[in-house]
Every structure is written in structure tokens, then in C-alpha cells.
Short mmCIF file of N, CA and C in Angstrom, two decimals:
data_model
loop_
_atom_site.label_atom_id
_atom_site.label_comp_id
_atom_site.label_asym_id
_atom_site.label_seq_id
_atom_site.Cartn_x
_atom_site.Cartn_y
_atom_site.Cartn_z
N PHE A 1 27.66 -40.48 52.13
CA PHE A 1 27.93 -39.24 51.42
C PHE A 1 26.67 -38.43 51.36
N PRO A 2 26.84 -37.08 51.44
CA PRO A 2 25.62 -36.25 51.42
C PRO A 2 24.92 -36.42 50.07
N GLU A 3 23.65 -36.29 50.13
CA GLU A 3 22.81 -36.32 48.92
C GLU A 3 22.93 -35.03 48.11
N VAL A 4 23.06 -35.21 46.82
CA VAL A 4 23.11 -34.05 45.96
C VAL A 4 21.84 -33.99 45.23
N ARG A 5 20.99 -33.04 45.53
CA ARG A 5 19.66 -32.95 44.95
C ARG A 5 19.73 -31.96 43.73
N LYS A 6 19.03 -32.41 42.69
CA LYS A 6 18.84 -31.53 41.53
C LYS A 6 17.40 -31.12 41.53
N ARG A 7 17.16 -30.01 41.08
CA ARG A 7 15.83 -29.49 40.99
C ARG A 7 15.10 -30.24 39.80
N ARG A 8 13.98 -30.80 40.14
CA ARG A 8 13.25 -31.62 39.17
C ARG A 8 12.66 -30.64 38.16
N TYR A 9 12.72 -31.10 36.90
CA TYR A 9 12.18 -30.30 35.79
C TYR A 9 10.67 -30.61 35.77
N VAL A 10 9.86 -29.56 35.82
CA VAL A 10 8.39 -29.68 35.72
C VAL A 10 8.00 -29.02 34.42
N PRO A 11 7.38 -29.74 33.57
CA PRO A 11 7.04 -29.27 32.22
C PRO A 11 5.96 -28.19 32.32
N PRO A 12 5.92 -27.19 31.45
CA PRO A 12 4.80 -26.31 31.42
C PRO A 12 3.58 -27.17 30.93
N GLU A 13 2.39 -26.69 31.30
CA GLU A 13 1.21 -27.43 30.96
C GLU A 13 1.01 -27.59 29.46
N LYS A 14 1.47 -26.58 28.63
CA LYS A 14 1.35 -26.63 27.17
C LYS A 14 2.19 -27.72 26.66
N ASP A 15 3.39 -27.92 27.27
CA ASP A 15 4.27 -29.03 26.83
C ASP A 15 3.64 -30.40 27.08
N PHE A 16 2.96 -30.50 28.24
CA PHE A 16 2.37 -31.82 28.54
C PHE A 16 1.35 -32.11 27.43
N TRP A 17 0.53 -31.03 27.05
CA TRP A 17 -0.57 -31.33 26.05
C TRP A 17 0.04 -31.51 24.71
N ALA A 18 1.18 -30.96 24.42
CA ALA A 18 1.86 -31.20 23.07
C ALA A 18 2.31 -32.66 23.09
N VAL A 19 2.81 -33.20 24.20
CA VAL A 19 3.20 -34.56 24.26
C VAL A 19 2.01 -35.50 24.18
N PHE A 20 0.94 -35.15 24.85
CA PHE A 20 -0.26 -35.88 24.79
C PHE A 20 -0.80 -36.05 23.36
N GLU A 21 -0.68 -35.02 22.64
CA GLU A 21 -1.09 -35.03 21.19
C GLU A 21 -0.26 -35.99 20.37
N GLN A 22 1.00 -36.19 20.76
CA GLN A 22 1.87 -37.01 20.03
C GLN A 22 1.62 -38.51 20.37
N ALA A 23 0.97 -38.82 21.45
CA ALA A 23 0.68 -40.12 21.76
C ALA A 23 -0.38 -40.73 20.83
N THR A 24 0.00 -41.56 19.93
CA THR A 24 -0.93 -42.04 18.85
C THR A 24 -1.81 -43.23 19.34
N GLU A 25 -1.28 -43.98 20.35
CA GLU A 25 -2.04 -45.12 20.85
C GLU A 25 -3.04 -44.68 21.86
N GLU A 26 -4.33 -45.16 21.82
CA GLU A 26 -5.29 -44.75 22.83
C GLU A 26 -4.83 -45.08 24.16
N GLN A 27 -4.26 -46.27 24.46
CA GLN A 27 -3.79 -46.58 25.79
C GLN A 27 -2.79 -45.50 26.34
N ASP A 28 -1.95 -45.02 25.47
CA ASP A 28 -0.89 -44.10 25.87
C ASP A 28 -1.56 -42.77 26.25
N GLN A 29 -2.60 -42.27 25.53
CA GLN A 29 -3.21 -41.07 25.92
C GLN A 29 -3.98 -41.15 27.23
N VAL A 30 -4.68 -42.35 27.43
CA VAL A 30 -5.43 -42.50 28.63
C VAL A 30 -4.41 -42.62 29.82
N MET A 31 -3.28 -43.26 29.62
CA MET A 31 -2.28 -43.37 30.66
C MET A 31 -1.76 -41.95 31.03
N LEU A 32 -1.40 -41.21 30.10
CA LEU A 32 -0.86 -39.84 30.38
C LEU A 32 -1.89 -38.99 31.10
N LEU A 33 -3.13 -39.18 30.67
CA LEU A 33 -4.23 -38.35 31.38
C LEU A 33 -4.40 -38.83 32.88
N ALA A 34 -4.25 -40.19 33.03
CA ALA A 34 -4.37 -40.69 34.37
C ALA A 34 -3.24 -40.17 35.25
N TYR A 35 -2.09 -40.00 34.65
CA TYR A 35 -0.94 -39.44 35.53
C TYR A 35 -1.28 -38.04 35.93
N LEU A 36 -1.75 -37.20 34.92
CA LEU A 36 -2.04 -35.81 35.16
C LEU A 36 -3.27 -35.63 36.12
N HIS A 37 -4.35 -36.34 35.85
CA HIS A 37 -5.54 -36.07 36.69
C HIS A 37 -5.53 -36.76 38.02
N LEU A 38 -4.69 -37.70 38.24
CA LEU A 38 -4.57 -38.32 39.56
C LEU A 38 -3.28 -37.93 40.33
N GLY A 39 -2.41 -37.25 39.69
CA GLY A 39 -1.13 -36.93 40.34
C GLY A 39 -0.40 -38.16 40.77
N ALA A 40 -0.47 -39.22 39.98
CA ALA A 40 -0.08 -40.53 40.35
C ALA A 40 1.45 -40.74 40.16
N ARG A 41 1.97 -41.70 41.03
CA ARG A 41 3.29 -42.14 40.89
C ARG A 41 3.41 -43.17 39.72
N ARG A 42 4.61 -43.39 39.28
CA ARG A 42 4.71 -44.26 38.17
C ARG A 42 4.11 -45.66 38.42
N ASN A 43 4.46 -46.35 39.43
CA ASN A 43 3.99 -47.64 39.56
C ASN A 43 2.50 -47.69 39.98
N GLU A 44 1.91 -46.63 40.47
CA GLU A 44 0.54 -46.59 40.82
C GLU A 44 -0.30 -46.82 39.53
N ILE A 45 0.18 -46.31 38.42
CA ILE A 45 -0.53 -46.44 37.09
C ILE A 45 -0.06 -47.74 36.48
N PHE A 46 1.18 -48.03 36.49
CA PHE A 46 1.67 -49.27 35.85
C PHE A 46 1.05 -50.53 36.41
N THR A 47 0.66 -50.51 37.69
CA THR A 47 0.10 -51.73 38.32
C THR A 47 -1.40 -51.60 38.56
N LEU A 48 -2.05 -50.69 37.92
CA LEU A 48 -3.43 -50.48 38.10
C LEU A 48 -4.19 -51.59 37.44
N ARG A 49 -5.13 -52.21 38.21
CA ARG A 49 -5.99 -53.25 37.73
C ARG A 49 -7.44 -52.81 37.54
N TRP A 50 -8.17 -53.45 36.66
CA TRP A 50 -9.56 -53.01 36.48
C TRP A 50 -10.35 -53.13 37.75
N SER A 51 -9.99 -54.01 38.65
CA SER A 51 -10.66 -54.14 39.94
C SER A 51 -10.43 -52.90 40.88
N ASP A 52 -9.44 -52.08 40.51
CA ASP A 52 -9.10 -50.87 41.28
C ASP A 52 -9.96 -49.67 40.81
N ILE A 53 -10.74 -49.86 39.76
CA ILE A 53 -11.55 -48.79 39.21
C ILE A 53 -13.02 -49.05 39.53
N ASP A 54 -13.59 -48.13 40.29
CA ASP A 54 -15.10 -48.25 40.65
C ASP A 54 -15.76 -47.20 39.77
N PHE A 55 -16.25 -47.73 38.62
CA PHE A 55 -16.98 -46.87 37.70
C PHE A 55 -18.31 -46.37 38.26
N ALA A 56 -19.03 -47.15 39.11
CA ALA A 56 -20.25 -46.74 39.71
C ALA A 56 -20.13 -45.44 40.53
N HIS A 57 -18.95 -45.37 41.19
CA HIS A 57 -18.71 -44.22 42.13
C HIS A 57 -17.71 -43.25 41.54
N GLN A 58 -17.24 -43.50 40.39
CA GLN A 58 -16.26 -42.73 39.65
C GLN A 58 -15.03 -42.45 40.55
N GLN A 59 -14.46 -43.58 40.97
CA GLN A 59 -13.15 -43.41 41.79
C GLN A 59 -12.18 -44.55 41.47
N ILE A 60 -10.96 -44.30 41.78
CA ILE A 60 -9.85 -45.21 41.49
C ILE A 60 -9.09 -45.43 42.84
N ARG A 61 -8.74 -46.66 42.97
CA ARG A 61 -7.92 -47.08 44.19
C ARG A 61 -6.48 -47.15 43.73
N LEU A 62 -5.61 -46.34 44.33
CA LEU A 62 -4.15 -46.35 44.05
C LEU A 62 -3.38 -46.90 45.16
N TYR A 63 -2.53 -47.80 44.90
CA TYR A 63 -1.65 -48.43 45.93
C TYR A 63 -0.29 -47.89 45.88
N THR A 64 0.35 -47.76 47.00
CA THR A 64 1.71 -47.28 47.12
C THR A 64 2.45 -48.02 48.29
N ARG A 65 3.80 -48.05 48.06
CA ARG A 65 4.63 -48.51 49.15
C ARG A 65 5.50 -47.41 49.66
N LYS A 66 5.15 -46.16 49.30
CA LYS A 66 5.92 -45.02 49.72
C LYS A 66 5.60 -44.64 51.18
N ARG A 67 5.81 -45.54 52.03
CA ARG A 67 5.55 -45.34 53.45
C ARG A 67 6.83 -45.72 54.21
N ARG A 68 6.99 -45.23 55.37
CA ARG A 68 8.15 -45.43 56.16
C ARG A 68 8.62 -46.90 56.30
N ASP A 69 7.61 -47.75 56.52
CA ASP A 69 7.90 -49.18 56.76
C ASP A 69 7.74 -49.99 55.47
N GLY A 70 7.49 -49.38 54.32
CA GLY A 70 7.35 -50.09 53.06
C GLY A 70 6.12 -50.87 52.89
N SER A 71 5.17 -50.73 53.79
CA SER A 71 3.93 -51.45 53.66
C SER A 71 3.09 -50.98 52.55
N LEU A 72 2.22 -51.81 51.99
CA LEU A 72 1.36 -51.49 50.89
C LEU A 72 0.07 -50.80 51.41
N GLU A 73 -0.18 -49.59 50.88
CA GLU A 73 -1.37 -48.82 51.39
C GLU A 73 -2.11 -48.43 50.08
N TYR A 74 -3.40 -48.18 50.28
CA TYR A 74 -4.16 -47.63 49.10
C TYR A 74 -5.02 -46.50 49.62
N ASP A 75 -5.39 -45.65 48.57
CA ASP A 75 -6.34 -44.54 48.88
C ASP A 75 -7.27 -44.58 47.66
N TRP A 76 -8.55 -44.17 47.87
CA TRP A 76 -9.51 -43.98 46.82
C TRP A 76 -9.44 -42.50 46.39
N LEU A 77 -9.37 -42.26 45.11
CA LEU A 77 -9.46 -40.91 44.54
C LEU A 77 -10.58 -40.78 43.53
N PRO A 78 -11.28 -39.67 43.61
CA PRO A 78 -12.36 -39.48 42.62
C PRO A 78 -11.73 -39.26 41.21
N MET A 79 -12.41 -39.68 40.20
CA MET A 79 -11.98 -39.40 38.81
C MET A 79 -12.59 -38.07 38.34
N THR A 80 -11.85 -37.44 37.48
CA THR A 80 -12.40 -36.28 36.78
C THR A 80 -13.33 -36.85 35.69
N GLU A 81 -14.25 -36.05 35.25
CA GLU A 81 -15.21 -36.49 34.22
C GLU A 81 -14.51 -37.00 32.93
N LYS A 82 -13.52 -36.23 32.52
CA LYS A 82 -12.74 -36.58 31.37
C LYS A 82 -12.04 -37.92 31.50
N LEU A 83 -11.40 -38.17 32.61
CA LEU A 83 -10.64 -39.35 32.83
C LEU A 83 -11.69 -40.58 32.92
N PHE A 84 -12.82 -40.33 33.57
CA PHE A 84 -13.81 -41.34 33.66
C PHE A 84 -14.31 -41.77 32.34
N VAL A 85 -14.60 -40.84 31.37
CA VAL A 85 -15.11 -41.17 30.05
C VAL A 85 -14.02 -41.89 29.25
N LEU A 86 -12.74 -41.50 29.34
CA LEU A 86 -11.70 -42.17 28.57
C LEU A 86 -11.46 -43.56 29.13
N LEU A 87 -11.49 -43.77 30.46
CA LEU A 87 -11.28 -45.10 30.98
C LEU A 87 -12.43 -45.99 30.61
N LEU A 88 -13.67 -45.50 30.64
CA LEU A 88 -14.81 -46.28 30.27
C LEU A 88 -14.74 -46.75 28.83
N GLU A 89 -14.26 -45.88 27.94
CA GLU A 89 -13.99 -46.25 26.53
C GLU A 89 -12.90 -47.31 26.44
N TRP A 90 -11.82 -47.01 27.11
CA TRP A 90 -10.65 -47.91 27.10
C TRP A 90 -10.98 -49.32 27.68
N ARG A 91 -11.90 -49.32 28.59
CA ARG A 91 -12.33 -50.65 29.23
C ARG A 91 -12.93 -51.54 28.12
N LYS A 92 -13.67 -50.96 27.18
CA LYS A 92 -14.26 -51.74 26.12
C LYS A 92 -13.17 -52.39 25.22
N GLU A 93 -12.02 -51.80 25.08
CA GLU A 93 -10.96 -52.28 24.25
C GLU A 93 -10.00 -53.29 24.96
N ALA A 94 -9.97 -53.13 26.24
CA ALA A 94 -8.91 -53.79 27.10
C ALA A 94 -9.25 -55.28 27.31
N LYS A 95 -8.16 -55.97 27.46
CA LYS A 95 -8.29 -57.45 27.73
C LYS A 95 -7.48 -57.73 28.94
N GLY A 96 -7.87 -58.63 29.85
CA GLY A 96 -7.07 -58.98 30.97
C GLY A 96 -7.32 -58.05 32.13
N GLU A 97 -6.57 -58.32 33.20
CA GLU A 97 -6.78 -57.61 34.53
C GLU A 97 -6.14 -56.29 34.60
N TRP A 98 -5.08 -56.00 33.84
CA TRP A 98 -4.33 -54.79 33.91
C TRP A 98 -4.94 -53.72 33.07
N VAL A 99 -4.98 -52.47 33.60
CA VAL A 99 -5.57 -51.38 32.85
C VAL A 99 -4.58 -50.96 31.71
N PHE A 100 -3.31 -50.85 31.97
CA PHE A 100 -2.35 -50.43 31.00
C PHE A 100 -1.22 -51.53 30.80
N PRO A 101 -1.52 -52.66 30.25
CA PRO A 101 -0.49 -53.69 30.11
C PRO A 101 0.51 -53.34 29.01
N ASP A 102 1.67 -53.94 29.13
CA ASP A 102 2.71 -53.82 28.04
C ASP A 102 2.10 -54.68 26.96
N PRO A 103 1.87 -54.21 25.77
CA PRO A 103 1.26 -55.00 24.67
C PRO A 103 2.10 -56.25 24.30
N LYS A 104 3.48 -56.21 24.53
CA LYS A 104 4.30 -57.32 24.20
C LYS A 104 4.13 -58.44 25.17
N THR A 105 3.94 -58.15 26.45
CA THR A 105 3.90 -59.25 27.46
C THR A 105 2.52 -59.45 28.09
N GLY A 106 1.64 -58.41 28.04
CA GLY A 106 0.37 -58.52 28.77
C GLY A 106 0.50 -58.22 30.22
N GLU A 107 1.71 -58.01 30.68
CA GLU A 107 2.02 -57.71 32.11
C GLU A 107 2.20 -56.24 32.32
N PRO A 108 2.22 -55.74 33.53
CA PRO A 108 2.44 -54.33 33.79
C PRO A 108 3.82 -53.92 33.27
N TYR A 109 3.95 -52.62 32.85
CA TYR A 109 5.21 -52.09 32.48
C TYR A 109 6.14 -52.02 33.70
N GLN A 110 7.39 -52.08 33.45
CA GLN A 110 8.37 -51.81 34.45
C GLN A 110 8.93 -50.40 34.29
N TYR A 111 9.27 -50.10 33.07
CA TYR A 111 9.79 -48.73 32.71
C TYR A 111 9.23 -48.35 31.38
N ARG A 112 9.17 -47.02 31.17
CA ARG A 112 8.75 -46.56 29.78
C ARG A 112 9.58 -45.31 29.45
N ARG A 113 10.83 -45.29 29.82
CA ARG A 113 11.67 -44.14 29.56
C ARG A 113 11.78 -43.70 28.13
N ARG A 114 12.05 -44.59 27.22
CA ARG A 114 12.15 -44.28 25.84
C ARG A 114 10.86 -43.75 25.27
N TRP A 115 9.72 -44.26 25.77
CA TRP A 115 8.43 -43.93 25.28
C TRP A 115 8.17 -42.40 25.48
N LEU A 116 8.33 -41.93 26.74
CA LEU A 116 8.12 -40.52 27.02
C LEU A 116 9.19 -39.63 26.41
N LYS A 117 10.37 -40.10 26.37
CA LYS A 117 11.50 -39.33 25.76
C LYS A 117 11.15 -39.14 24.29
N GLY A 118 10.66 -40.22 23.62
CA GLY A 118 10.36 -40.16 22.21
C GLY A 118 9.17 -39.19 21.91
N LEU A 119 8.14 -39.27 22.85
CA LEU A 119 6.99 -38.30 22.66
C LEU A 119 7.48 -36.86 22.89
N CYS A 120 8.34 -36.60 23.81
CA CYS A 120 8.84 -35.24 24.02
C CYS A 120 9.59 -34.77 22.79
N LYS A 121 10.37 -35.63 22.21
CA LYS A 121 11.21 -35.33 21.09
C LYS A 121 10.27 -35.00 19.86
N ARG A 122 9.23 -35.82 19.61
CA ARG A 122 8.33 -35.56 18.58
C ARG A 122 7.51 -34.33 18.79
N ALA A 123 7.23 -33.99 20.05
CA ALA A 123 6.46 -32.76 20.37
C ALA A 123 7.38 -31.56 20.31
N ASP A 124 8.72 -31.79 20.24
CA ASP A 124 9.69 -30.69 20.26
C ASP A 124 9.70 -29.88 21.49
N VAL A 125 9.64 -30.61 22.66
CA VAL A 125 9.61 -29.93 23.97
C VAL A 125 10.74 -30.47 24.80
N LYS A 126 11.11 -29.79 25.80
CA LYS A 126 12.15 -30.34 26.72
C LYS A 126 11.73 -31.59 27.42
N GLN A 127 12.60 -32.53 27.46
CA GLN A 127 12.27 -33.88 27.93
C GLN A 127 11.86 -33.81 29.43
N PHE A 128 10.78 -34.51 29.86
CA PHE A 128 10.34 -34.69 31.22
C PHE A 128 9.94 -36.06 31.46
N GLY A 129 9.80 -36.46 32.68
CA GLY A 129 9.49 -37.79 33.14
C GLY A 129 8.09 -37.83 33.74
N LEU A 130 7.75 -39.11 34.03
CA LEU A 130 6.38 -39.31 34.59
C LEU A 130 6.28 -38.57 35.94
N HIS A 131 7.34 -38.52 36.74
CA HIS A 131 7.27 -37.84 38.03
C HIS A 131 7.06 -36.34 37.82
N GLY A 132 7.68 -35.82 36.74
CA GLY A 132 7.46 -34.43 36.41
C GLY A 132 5.97 -34.12 36.24
N ILE A 133 5.27 -35.09 35.69
CA ILE A 133 3.81 -34.84 35.51
C ILE A 133 3.10 -34.78 36.83
N ARG A 134 3.58 -35.55 37.81
CA ARG A 134 3.05 -35.48 39.22
C ARG A 134 3.25 -34.04 39.78
N HIS A 135 4.44 -33.56 39.59
CA HIS A 135 4.74 -32.17 40.03
C HIS A 135 3.90 -31.16 39.26
N LEU A 136 3.67 -31.38 37.96
CA LEU A 136 2.82 -30.51 37.17
C LEU A 136 1.43 -30.48 37.78
N THR A 137 0.90 -31.60 38.12
CA THR A 137 -0.42 -31.68 38.72
C THR A 137 -0.53 -30.72 39.93
N ALA A 138 0.51 -30.84 40.80
CA ALA A 138 0.54 -30.04 42.03
C ALA A 138 0.65 -28.56 41.63
N SER A 139 1.38 -28.18 40.62
CA SER A 139 1.53 -26.87 40.29
C SER A 139 0.26 -26.22 39.62
N ILE A 140 -0.44 -27.03 38.83
CA ILE A 140 -1.69 -26.60 38.28
C ILE A 140 -2.71 -26.35 39.40
N LEU A 141 -2.80 -27.27 40.32
CA LEU A 141 -3.76 -27.15 41.45
C LEU A 141 -3.47 -25.91 42.28
N MET A 142 -2.12 -25.68 42.54
CA MET A 142 -1.76 -24.49 43.28
C MET A 142 -2.04 -23.18 42.57
N GLN A 143 -1.91 -23.15 41.26
CA GLN A 143 -2.11 -21.95 40.50
C GLN A 143 -3.62 -21.71 40.43
N ALA A 144 -4.45 -22.74 40.64
CA ALA A 144 -5.92 -22.59 40.68
C ALA A 144 -6.39 -22.27 42.15
N ASP A 145 -5.43 -21.96 43.00
CA ASP A 145 -5.80 -21.65 44.39
C ASP A 145 -6.56 -22.79 45.11
N VAL A 146 -6.19 -24.00 44.79
CA VAL A 146 -6.77 -25.25 45.57
C VAL A 146 -5.96 -25.26 46.86
N PRO A 147 -6.69 -25.32 47.99
CA PRO A 147 -6.05 -25.35 49.29
C PRO A 147 -4.96 -26.40 49.39
N LEU A 148 -3.88 -26.08 50.06
CA LEU A 148 -2.75 -26.99 50.21
C LEU A 148 -3.17 -28.33 50.75
N ILE A 149 -4.04 -28.39 51.70
CA ILE A 149 -4.53 -29.62 52.31
C ILE A 149 -5.14 -30.51 51.31
N ASP A 150 -5.92 -29.91 50.28
CA ASP A 150 -6.53 -30.71 49.31
C ASP A 150 -5.47 -31.25 48.34
N ILE A 151 -4.49 -30.44 47.99
CA ILE A 151 -3.38 -30.93 47.12
C ILE A 151 -2.69 -32.11 47.81
N LYS A 152 -2.45 -31.94 49.17
CA LYS A 152 -1.84 -33.07 49.87
C LYS A 152 -2.63 -34.29 49.79
N ASP A 153 -3.92 -34.24 49.86
CA ASP A 153 -4.80 -35.42 49.74
C ASP A 153 -4.79 -35.98 48.32
N ILE A 154 -4.78 -35.13 47.33
CA ILE A 154 -4.78 -35.64 45.94
C ILE A 154 -3.49 -36.36 45.66
N LEU A 155 -2.38 -35.80 46.19
CA LEU A 155 -1.04 -36.40 45.99
C LEU A 155 -0.80 -37.63 46.92
N ARG A 156 -1.68 -37.73 47.90
CA ARG A 156 -1.64 -38.79 48.94
C ARG A 156 -0.28 -38.77 49.74
N HIS A 157 0.01 -37.57 50.11
CA HIS A 157 1.17 -37.32 51.01
C HIS A 157 0.67 -37.50 52.49
N LYS A 158 1.56 -37.92 53.34
CA LYS A 158 1.20 -38.01 54.77
C LYS A 158 1.42 -36.66 55.45
N ASN A 159 2.30 -35.87 54.96
CA ASN A 159 2.60 -34.57 55.59
C ASN A 159 2.56 -33.42 54.60
N VAL A 160 2.01 -32.32 55.06
CA VAL A 160 1.95 -31.14 54.25
C VAL A 160 3.29 -30.66 53.82
N SER A 161 4.31 -30.86 54.66
CA SER A 161 5.58 -30.41 54.29
C SER A 161 6.16 -31.12 52.96
N THR A 162 5.78 -32.32 52.75
CA THR A 162 6.09 -32.98 51.54
C THR A 162 5.45 -32.33 50.32
N THR A 163 4.19 -31.93 50.47
CA THR A 163 3.41 -31.36 49.41
C THR A 163 4.01 -29.98 49.13
N GLU A 164 4.46 -29.22 50.14
CA GLU A 164 5.02 -27.97 49.88
C GLU A 164 6.31 -28.05 48.99
N LYS A 165 7.02 -29.17 49.10
CA LYS A 165 8.23 -29.27 48.26
C LYS A 165 7.81 -29.48 46.80
N TYR A 166 6.63 -29.98 46.53
CA TYR A 166 6.12 -30.24 45.15
C TYR A 166 5.70 -28.92 44.42
N ILE A 167 5.36 -27.98 45.25
CA ILE A 167 4.73 -26.79 44.66
C ILE A 167 5.85 -25.76 44.33
N HIS A 168 5.79 -25.35 43.06
CA HIS A 168 6.78 -24.46 42.55
C HIS A 168 6.18 -23.07 42.57
N ARG A 169 6.62 -22.20 43.48
CA ARG A 169 5.96 -20.97 43.69
C ARG A 169 6.71 -19.74 43.24
N LEU A 170 7.42 -19.90 42.20
CA LEU A 170 8.25 -18.71 41.72
C LEU A 170 7.45 -17.50 41.41
N LYS A 171 6.22 -17.72 40.80
CA LYS A 171 5.42 -16.60 40.39
C LYS A 171 4.89 -15.87 41.65
N SER A 172 4.47 -16.64 42.63
CA SER A 172 3.94 -15.98 43.87
C SER A 172 5.02 -15.29 44.64
N VAL A 173 6.24 -15.88 44.60
CA VAL A 173 7.35 -15.30 45.32
C VAL A 173 7.74 -13.97 44.64
N ARG A 174 7.70 -13.91 43.30
CA ARG A 174 8.02 -12.70 42.59
C ARG A 174 7.04 -11.62 42.97
N ALA A 175 5.75 -11.98 43.05
CA ALA A 175 4.65 -11.00 43.41
C ALA A 175 5.02 -10.47 44.75
N SER A 176 5.32 -11.34 45.67
CA SER A 176 5.54 -10.97 47.05
C SER A 176 6.74 -10.06 47.18
N LEU A 177 7.83 -10.30 46.35
CA LEU A 177 8.99 -9.44 46.41
C LEU A 177 8.67 -8.07 45.83
N ARG A 178 7.72 -7.96 45.01
CA ARG A 178 7.35 -6.59 44.45
C ARG A 178 6.90 -5.68 45.57
N VAL A 179 6.34 -6.30 46.65
CA VAL A 179 5.89 -5.51 47.77
C VAL A 179 7.05 -4.78 48.37
N LEU A 180 8.22 -5.47 48.44
CA LEU A 180 9.43 -4.84 48.97
C LEU A 180 9.91 -3.67 48.06
N GLU A 181 9.69 -3.77 46.75
CA GLU A 181 10.05 -2.66 45.91
C GLU A 181 9.25 -1.42 46.26
N GLY A 182 7.97 -1.67 46.51
CA GLY A 182 7.11 -0.53 46.89
C GLY A 182 7.57 0.11 48.23
N LYS A 183 7.97 -0.71 49.17
CA LYS A 183 8.44 -0.18 50.47
C LYS A 183 9.73 0.61 50.27
N SER A 184 10.61 0.11 49.41
CA SER A 184 11.87 0.82 49.15
C SER A 184 11.61 2.16 48.64
N ARG A 185 10.77 2.31 47.62
CA ARG A 185 10.42 3.57 47.02
C ARG A 185 9.83 4.55 48.06
N THR A 186 9.01 4.08 48.96
CA THR A 186 8.45 4.96 50.01
C THR A 186 9.51 5.42 50.94
N ALA A 187 10.48 4.58 51.29
CA ALA A 187 11.57 4.91 52.17
C ALA A 187 12.50 5.95 51.55
N GLU A 188 12.73 5.83 50.21
CA GLU A 188 13.60 6.77 49.49
C GLU A 188 12.96 8.15 49.42
N LYS A 189 11.63 8.30 49.33
CA LYS A 189 10.95 9.55 49.26
C LYS A 189 10.93 10.21 50.62
N GLY A 190 10.82 9.41 51.63
CA GLY A 190 10.69 9.95 53.03
C GLY A 190 11.94 10.44 53.60
#
């Protein structure tokens, strides 16, 4: 059957920060910031170990199986200063090998749907998911005129075409279409 694609909801940045403020547990705030500042996939953060964080060089190793053959690959990403400070503080509190363990089991989370849904509800914003935060990261970078190739590297895509799908360009498309309005007015006068 043909795939039916729905446009992914990407929260506005203000909604992300409203949700961030509703996260009362320190681990939850650090986790949310890691998703935003690393453009990470769900399992890249769920399965993050302390051995994947190089505090000396302020970088994080993220593993993924999002490859054609399903093999496990990793990339090192630099940490933002804010993420570095929060992770350093969180390290003092943490026990065990996992950076963000499920407090009930001590093992990595499998899912946290209700958690984010509840935070969105308390923040009184439209519900979004962890992957929506990944798209938000790409949108923020694009709005700041970060080169597409750098966004590709931050999101750890193999192809720029994949990165292009992540970037929501409605504002720039609107501005480009305004050029056509100017051309139409010129033609009407001439």
C-alpha cells in the first residue's frame, strides 16, 4: 500500500521552553535540553551512557541504527556550553552507567509518551513529540542562517536531501513569493 504521510508538527520555540519549564525533575530538564541542543533521535538519548560523554573535550558520542543496513554507527558532536554545564551538574547526582535511566528500573527508557504529553498539557501548548524537537532544532538553525551542510552534520544525516525535508521554510517561501507580487505590479503598469 502507498504510504500516507502526515506533516509532522514542529512546535514553536516558545512552546518548547514552556514545556521545559514544566519539567520539575532535573533529569527531565537536562534530557529535554539534550534533545534540543543535539538534534537527537529518541533512542540516542534514551541509551546514552556516561562513557559516551567526553567532558574534557565537551563532546557527546551518539549512536544510531538509522542506516540502510541497520548497522550501529556513532558520531561525536560538540556540546553547547549550557548543555555541558547541566550535564556536569547532573553527573554529580547520577548513579550507574546510563545518563537518563528510568528511575523505576535503572535501565534506559523505552518510551515516554505520557511524560511529554503531560508536560505539554501542563504548559497549555499543542502536544508534540521528541522527534518534533529534532525538527525544531533544524528550524532554529535554519532561521539563524546556519549553512545547510552544517545542519546536516548536526542532525547526522548522510544526505543533504534528508536534511532539506526537516527544514520548514514557509517564512522564506512567503518572502520569495512577494517578489512575484512586485513583478505583477510592474507588468500591470507597463
